[in-house]
XYZ file of N, CA and C in Angstrom:
423
model
N 13.571 51.162 6.420
C 14.130 49.863 6.701
C 15.535 49.806 6.110
N 16.477 49.303 6.882
C 17.864 49.236 6.433
C 18.021 48.155 5.369
N 19.073 48.316 4.548
C 19.315 47.359 3.460
C 19.512 45.941 3.987
N 20.225 45.780 5.095
C 20.489 44.442 5.631
C 19.199 43.777 6.118
N 18.295 44.563 6.716
C 17.017 43.999 7.162
C 16.161 43.606 5.963
N 16.167 44.440 4.938
C 15.402 44.147 3.717
C 15.934 42.876 3.058
N 17.251 42.731 3.024
C 17.876 41.554 2.437
C 17.492 40.284 3.215
N 17.543 40.371 4.553
C 17.184 39.229 5.392
C 15.714 38.856 5.190
N 14.853 39.855 5.096
C 13.430 39.599 4.882
C 13.197 38.934 3.526
N 13.865 39.422 2.488
C 13.710 38.836 1.157
C 14.251 37.407 1.134
N 15.383 37.163 1.804
C 15.949 35.818 1.860
C 15.000 34.868 2.586
N 14.420 35.331 3.693
C 13.466 34.524 4.446
C 12.239 34.204 3.595
N 11.720 35.180 2.882
C 10.537 34.968 2.038
C 10.852 33.983 0.911
N 12.049 34.059 0.341
C 12.443 33.136 -0.720
C 12.524 31.706 -0.191
N 13.135 31.527 0.969
C 13.232 30.200 1.577
C 11.826 29.673 1.903
N 10.965 30.504 2.443
C 9.594 30.090 2.770
C 8.831 29.697 1.512
N 9.006 30.442 0.440
C 8.344 30.140 -0.825
C 8.833 28.808 -1.388
N 10.145 28.587 -1.370
C 10.692 27.318 -1.848
C 10.203 26.149 -1.003
N 10.243 26.294 0.306
C 9.767 25.242 1.198
C 8.293 24.952 0.947
N 7.497 25.995 0.811
C 6.067 25.831 0.556
C 5.794 25.107 -0.745
N 6.541 25.445 -1.802
C 6.316 24.785 -3.089
C 6.702 23.307 -3.020
N 7.800 22.976 -2.310
C 8.175 21.576 -2.152
C 7.146 20.825 -1.305
N 6.641 21.467 -0.253
C 5.642 20.831 0.598
C 4.362 20.552 -0.187
N 3.928 21.485 -0.996
C 2.722 21.293 -1.809
C 2.944 20.179 -2.823
N 4.089 20.172 -3.485
C 4.386 19.125 -4.468
C 4.400 17.755 -3.797
N 5.021 17.637 -2.624
C 5.057 16.366 -1.901
C 3.638 15.923 -1.541
N 2.827 16.834 -1.030
C 1.457 16.507 -0.631
C 0.652 16.004 -1.822
N 0.747 16.668 -2.950
C -0.006 16.278 -4.143
C 0.449 14.910 -4.641
N 1.743 14.643 -4.641
C 2.261 13.375 -5.137
C 1.921 12.206 -4.224
N 1.826 12.439 -2.930
C 1.635 11.346 -1.986
C 0.211 11.216 -1.464
N -0.706 12.025 -1.933
C -2.084 11.901 -1.486
C -3.032 11.677 -2.653
N -2.514 11.094 -3.726
C -3.372 10.777 -4.856
C -4.381 9.723 -4.418
N -5.586 9.758 -4.973
C -6.556 8.717 -4.621
C -6.006 7.347 -4.981
N -6.240 6.380 -4.117
C -5.722 5.050 -4.360
C -6.536 4.369 -5.451
N -5.822 3.760 -6.380
C -6.465 2.967 -7.404
C -6.389 1.519 -6.952
N -7.534 0.882 -6.863
C -7.593 -0.491 -6.388
C -7.803 -1.409 -7.582
N -6.916 -2.395 -7.713
C -7.019 -3.402 -8.757
C -7.704 -4.613 -8.141
N -8.781 -5.091 -8.736
C -9.539 -6.208 -8.172
C -8.936 -7.551 -8.582
N -8.906 -8.464 -7.641
C -8.549 -9.853 -7.893
C -9.770 -10.671 -7.479
N -10.535 -11.105 -8.457
C -11.820 -11.759 -8.176
C -11.701 -13.202 -7.716
N -10.554 -13.839 -7.949
C -10.372 -15.218 -7.518
C -8.928 -15.416 -7.061
N -8.704 -15.239 -5.775
C -7.349 -15.369 -5.238
C -6.840 -16.800 -5.298
N -7.729 -17.783 -5.281
C -7.289 -19.172 -5.336
C -6.661 -19.469 -6.702
N -7.278 -18.987 -7.777
C -6.683 -19.127 -9.104
C -5.482 -18.199 -9.257
N -5.498 -17.099 -8.544
C -4.417 -16.123 -8.597
C -4.687 -15.053 -9.633
N -4.009 -13.941 -9.493
C -4.149 -12.815 -10.405
C -2.768 -12.322 -10.816
N -2.616 -12.051 -12.097
C -1.393 -11.451 -12.620
C -1.641 -9.951 -12.696
N -0.806 -9.185 -12.022
C -1.020 -7.751 -11.868
C 0.238 -6.977 -12.232
N 0.049 -5.738 -12.595
C 1.167 -4.843 -12.905
C 1.453 -3.990 -11.678
N 2.684 -4.078 -11.179
C 3.119 -3.265 -10.034
C 4.304 -2.441 -10.502
N 4.012 -1.212 -10.924
C 5.048 -0.389 -11.534
C 5.424 -1.000 -12.872
N 6.699 -1.286 -13.056
C 7.174 -1.903 -14.300
C 7.238 -3.429 -14.190
N 6.898 -3.955 -13.042
C 7.020 -5.384 -12.783
C 5.649 -6.067 -12.859
N 5.618 -7.267 -13.427
C 4.417 -8.089 -13.440
C 4.537 -9.092 -12.304
N 3.567 -9.077 -11.384
C 3.592 -9.988 -10.243
C 2.370 -10.888 -10.297
N 2.407 -11.940 -9.505
C 1.259 -12.830 -9.370
C 0.933 -12.932 -7.891
N -0.347 -12.764 -7.564
C -0.830 -12.839 -6.191
C -1.827 -13.984 -6.115
N -1.686 -14.829 -5.090
C -2.620 -15.945 -4.947
C -2.772 -16.320 -3.478
N -3.783 -17.163 -3.217
C -4.026 -17.682 -1.873
C -4.242 -19.183 -1.969
N -3.904 -19.907 -0.909
C -4.066 -21.359 -0.927
C -5.519 -21.788 -0.770
N -6.372 -20.888 -0.306
C -7.807 -21.142 -0.176
C -8.545 -19.815 -0.192
N -9.838 -19.860 -0.385
C -10.626 -18.628 -0.409
C -10.553 -17.979 0.969
N -10.103 -16.710 1.042
C -10.027 -16.037 2.347
C -11.392 -15.972 3.029
N -11.378 -16.218 4.318
C -12.578 -16.129 5.144
C -12.175 -15.559 6.493
N -13.088 -14.860 7.126
C -12.791 -14.248 8.419
C -12.482 -15.327 9.463
N -11.447 -15.066 10.246
C -11.009 -15.915 11.357
C -10.522 -17.293 10.915
N -10.236 -17.487 9.624
C -9.710 -18.766 9.143
C -8.354 -18.509 8.472
N -7.268 -19.065 9.005
C -5.939 -18.809 8.429
C -5.837 -19.279 6.974
N -5.168 -18.478 6.171
C -4.875 -18.830 4.781
C -3.506 -18.256 4.451
N -2.905 -18.763 3.375
C -1.572 -18.322 2.985
C -1.652 -17.506 1.703
N -1.154 -16.290 1.764
C -1.044 -15.434 0.582
C 0.348 -15.598 0.000
N 0.433 -15.600 -1.323
C 1.710 -15.726 -2.014
C 1.843 -14.608 -3.032
N 3.001 -13.964 -3.044
C 3.321 -12.952 -4.060
C 4.555 -13.468 -4.794
N 4.417 -13.576 -6.121
C 5.510 -14.109 -6.941
C 6.091 -13.032 -7.846
N 7.339 -13.251 -8.238
C 8.112 -12.383 -9.127
C 8.457 -11.052 -8.467
N 8.892 -11.142 -7.242
C 9.304 -9.937 -6.511
C 10.471 -10.315 -5.601
N 11.555 -9.575 -5.705
C 12.774 -9.908 -4.955
C 12.934 -9.102 -3.669
N 12.450 -7.874 -3.660
C 12.652 -7.004 -2.499
C 11.676 -7.366 -1.378
N 12.009 -7.028 -0.134
C 11.114 -7.309 0.987
C 9.731 -6.678 0.772
N 8.703 -7.446 1.129
C 7.322 -7.005 0.944
C 6.643 -6.908 2.300
N 5.888 -5.831 2.481
C 5.021 -5.683 3.637
C 3.586 -5.727 3.120
N 2.741 -6.453 3.801
C 1.349 -6.573 3.393
C 0.476 -5.902 4.441
N -0.415 -5.026 3.999
C -1.351 -4.356 4.908
C -2.761 -4.716 4.472
N -3.600 -5.107 5.411
C -4.980 -5.476 5.125
C -5.931 -4.447 5.711
N -6.977 -4.140 4.967
C -8.020 -3.221 5.428
C -9.290 -3.532 4.664
N -10.404 -3.098 5.205
C -11.652 -3.182 4.454
C -11.711 -1.967 3.543
N -12.397 -2.084 2.428
C -12.481 -0.964 1.496
C -13.123 0.231 2.198
N -12.389 1.338 2.198
C -12.903 2.567 2.785
C -12.934 2.581 4.304
N -12.272 1.628 4.963
C -12.314 1.575 6.425
C -10.935 1.180 6.947
N -10.359 2.002 7.799
C -9.076 1.674 8.402
C -9.312 0.647 9.498
N -8.617 -0.465 9.424
C -8.814 -1.560 10.378
C -7.744 -1.579 11.470
N -6.947 -0.536 11.546
C -5.888 -0.528 12.541
C -4.616 -1.147 11.996
N -3.735 -1.578 12.881
C -2.406 -2.041 12.452
C -2.393 -3.484 11.940
N -3.035 -3.750 10.832
C -3.001 -5.074 10.210
C -1.925 -5.069 9.126
N -0.684 -4.957 9.557
C 0.446 -4.845 8.634
C 1.478 -5.899 9.019
N 1.912 -6.682 7.999
C 2.780 -7.814 8.270
C 3.904 -7.898 7.242
N 5.120 -8.247 7.669
C 6.181 -8.510 6.691
C 5.975 -9.910 6.109
N 6.125 -10.034 4.797
C 6.009 -11.349 4.167
C 7.337 -12.080 4.322
N 7.283 -13.412 4.264
C 8.460 -14.261 4.441
C 8.941 -14.755 3.086
N 10.259 -14.729 2.869
C 10.819 -15.225 1.607
C 10.695 -16.741 1.548
N 10.065 -17.232 0.474
C 9.996 -18.674 0.235
C 11.082 -19.079 -0.760
N 11.455 -18.144 -1.643
C 12.559 -18.335 -2.585
C 13.017 -16.943 -3.011
N 13.893 -16.872 -4.000
C 14.400 -15.568 -4.444
C 13.296 -14.646 -4.938
N 12.253 -15.209 -5.554
C 11.217 -14.361 -6.168
C 9.822 -14.617 -5.611
N 9.714 -15.410 -4.540
C 8.398 -15.741 -3.970
C 8.390 -15.400 -2.489
N 7.308 -14.711 -2.054
C 7.136 -14.392 -0.644
C 5.746 -14.827 -0.211
N 5.644 -15.314 1.017
C 4.370 -15.823 1.516
C 4.063 -15.237 2.894
N 2.794 -15.350 3.256
C 2.346 -14.895 4.574
C 1.110 -15.683 4.964
N 1.145 -16.308 6.128
C -0.043 -16.964 6.668
C -0.748 -15.944 7.547
N -2.003 -15.696 7.245
C -2.726 -14.619 7.907
C -4.203 -14.994 8.057
N -4.881 -14.346 8.985
C -6.330 -14.499 9.160
C -6.969 -13.128 9.080
N -8.119 -13.059 8.458
C -8.871 -11.803 8.426
C -9.644 -11.661 9.725
N -9.689 -10.472 10.292
C -10.469 -10.288 11.515
C -11.969 -10.356 11.218
N -12.743 -10.557 12.255
C -14.193 -10.625 12.131
C -14.757 -9.228 11.926
N -15.701 -9.097 11.024
C -16.358 -7.813 10.777
C -17.782 -7.890 11.300
N -18.105 -7.049 12.266
C -19.449 -7.073 12.850
C -20.512 -6.582 11.872
N -20.087 -5.857 10.831
C -21.039 -5.373 9.830
C -21.324 -6.421 8.755
N -20.593 -7.533 8.770
C -20.802 -8.584 7.788
C -20.237 -8.275 6.408
N -19.400 -7.269 6.313
C -18.803 -6.912 5.014
C -17.757 -7.937 4.611
N -17.539 -8.043 3.289
C -16.584 -9.011 2.756
C -15.591 -8.364 1.800
N -15.623 -7.053 1.648
C -14.764 -6.363 0.676
C -13.471 -5.890 1.346
N -12.363 -6.456 0.898
C -11.061 -6.214 1.497
C -10.097 -5.614 0.495
N -9.083 -4.942 1.024
C -7.983 -4.427 0.214
C -6.689 -4.850 0.878
N -5.788 -5.428 0.074
C -4.449 -5.702 0.594
C -3.485 -4.771 -0.121
N -2.657 -4.128 0.650
C -1.633 -3.240 0.111
C -0.334 -4.029 0.073
N 0.181 -4.275 -1.136
C 1.459 -4.946 -1.316
C 2.492 -3.836 -1.448
N 3.369 -3.722 -0.463
C 4.277 -2.582 -0.385
C 5.733 -3.035 -0.409
N 6.532 -2.409 -1.290
C 7.981 -2.580 -1.276
C 8.594 -1.197 -1.131
N 9.904 -1.125 -1.058
C 10.562 0.179 -0.953
C 10.385 0.993 -2.229
N 10.056 0.335 -3.351
C 9.877 1.030 -4.624
C 8.459 1.539 -4.848
N 7.512 1.118 -4.041
C 6.127 1.532 -4.236
C 5.183 0.442 -3.777
N 3.918 0.629 -4.123
C 2.937 -0.334 -3.652
C 1.810 -0.523 -4.637
N 0.965 -1.497 -4.329
C -0.183 -1.825 -5.157
C -1.323 -2.210 -4.235
N -2.502 -1.643 -4.465
C -3.691 -1.977 -3.693
C -4.519 -2.980 -4.481
N -4.753 -4.151 -3.882
C -5.475 -5.230 -4.528
C -6.744 -5.509 -3.745
N -7.878 -5.378 -4.403
C -9.155 -5.663 -3.769
C -9.535 -7.128 -3.938
N -10.184 -7.687 -2.926
C -10.672 -9.075 -3.011
C -11.857 -9.228 -2.058
N -12.620 -10.285 -2.255
C -13.768 -10.580 -1.390
C -13.490 -11.835 -0.601
N -13.949 -11.841 0.634
C -13.778 -13.012 1.493
C -15.123 -13.745 1.596
N -15.050 -14.960 2.103
C -16.269 -15.673 2.468
C -16.743 -15.084 3.788
N -17.993 -15.274 4.129
C -18.486 -14.760 5.407
C -18.083 -15.642 6.552
């Protein structure tokens, strides 16, 4: 094998190795098991830690399927996207941008879809460009 071919092969293997190590690192960092923080009473609200920020999440009434309620996230300035799902079950595209009510408060009027299995265990993903937080809650039937 000529020196130039050997050099090209070694360069290709080095690039492949670097790419592979970055791909593995990205996969490990972004596929960690989700930690769900429970909020047992959304009407009273819950104070939660989201990264270095302390936020408050609340609802104007106890969430129930097919009944509109307003979720509020306080002490957050950046745009928030809220995603709803049942625990351990992908519910499809239930993802909504929250609306700014003030500089540090965002709200969203939303309804939970009907669950034919009668389950009441939900997870809301509060997502900003800096990261997210999974908050578990129970709905009325």
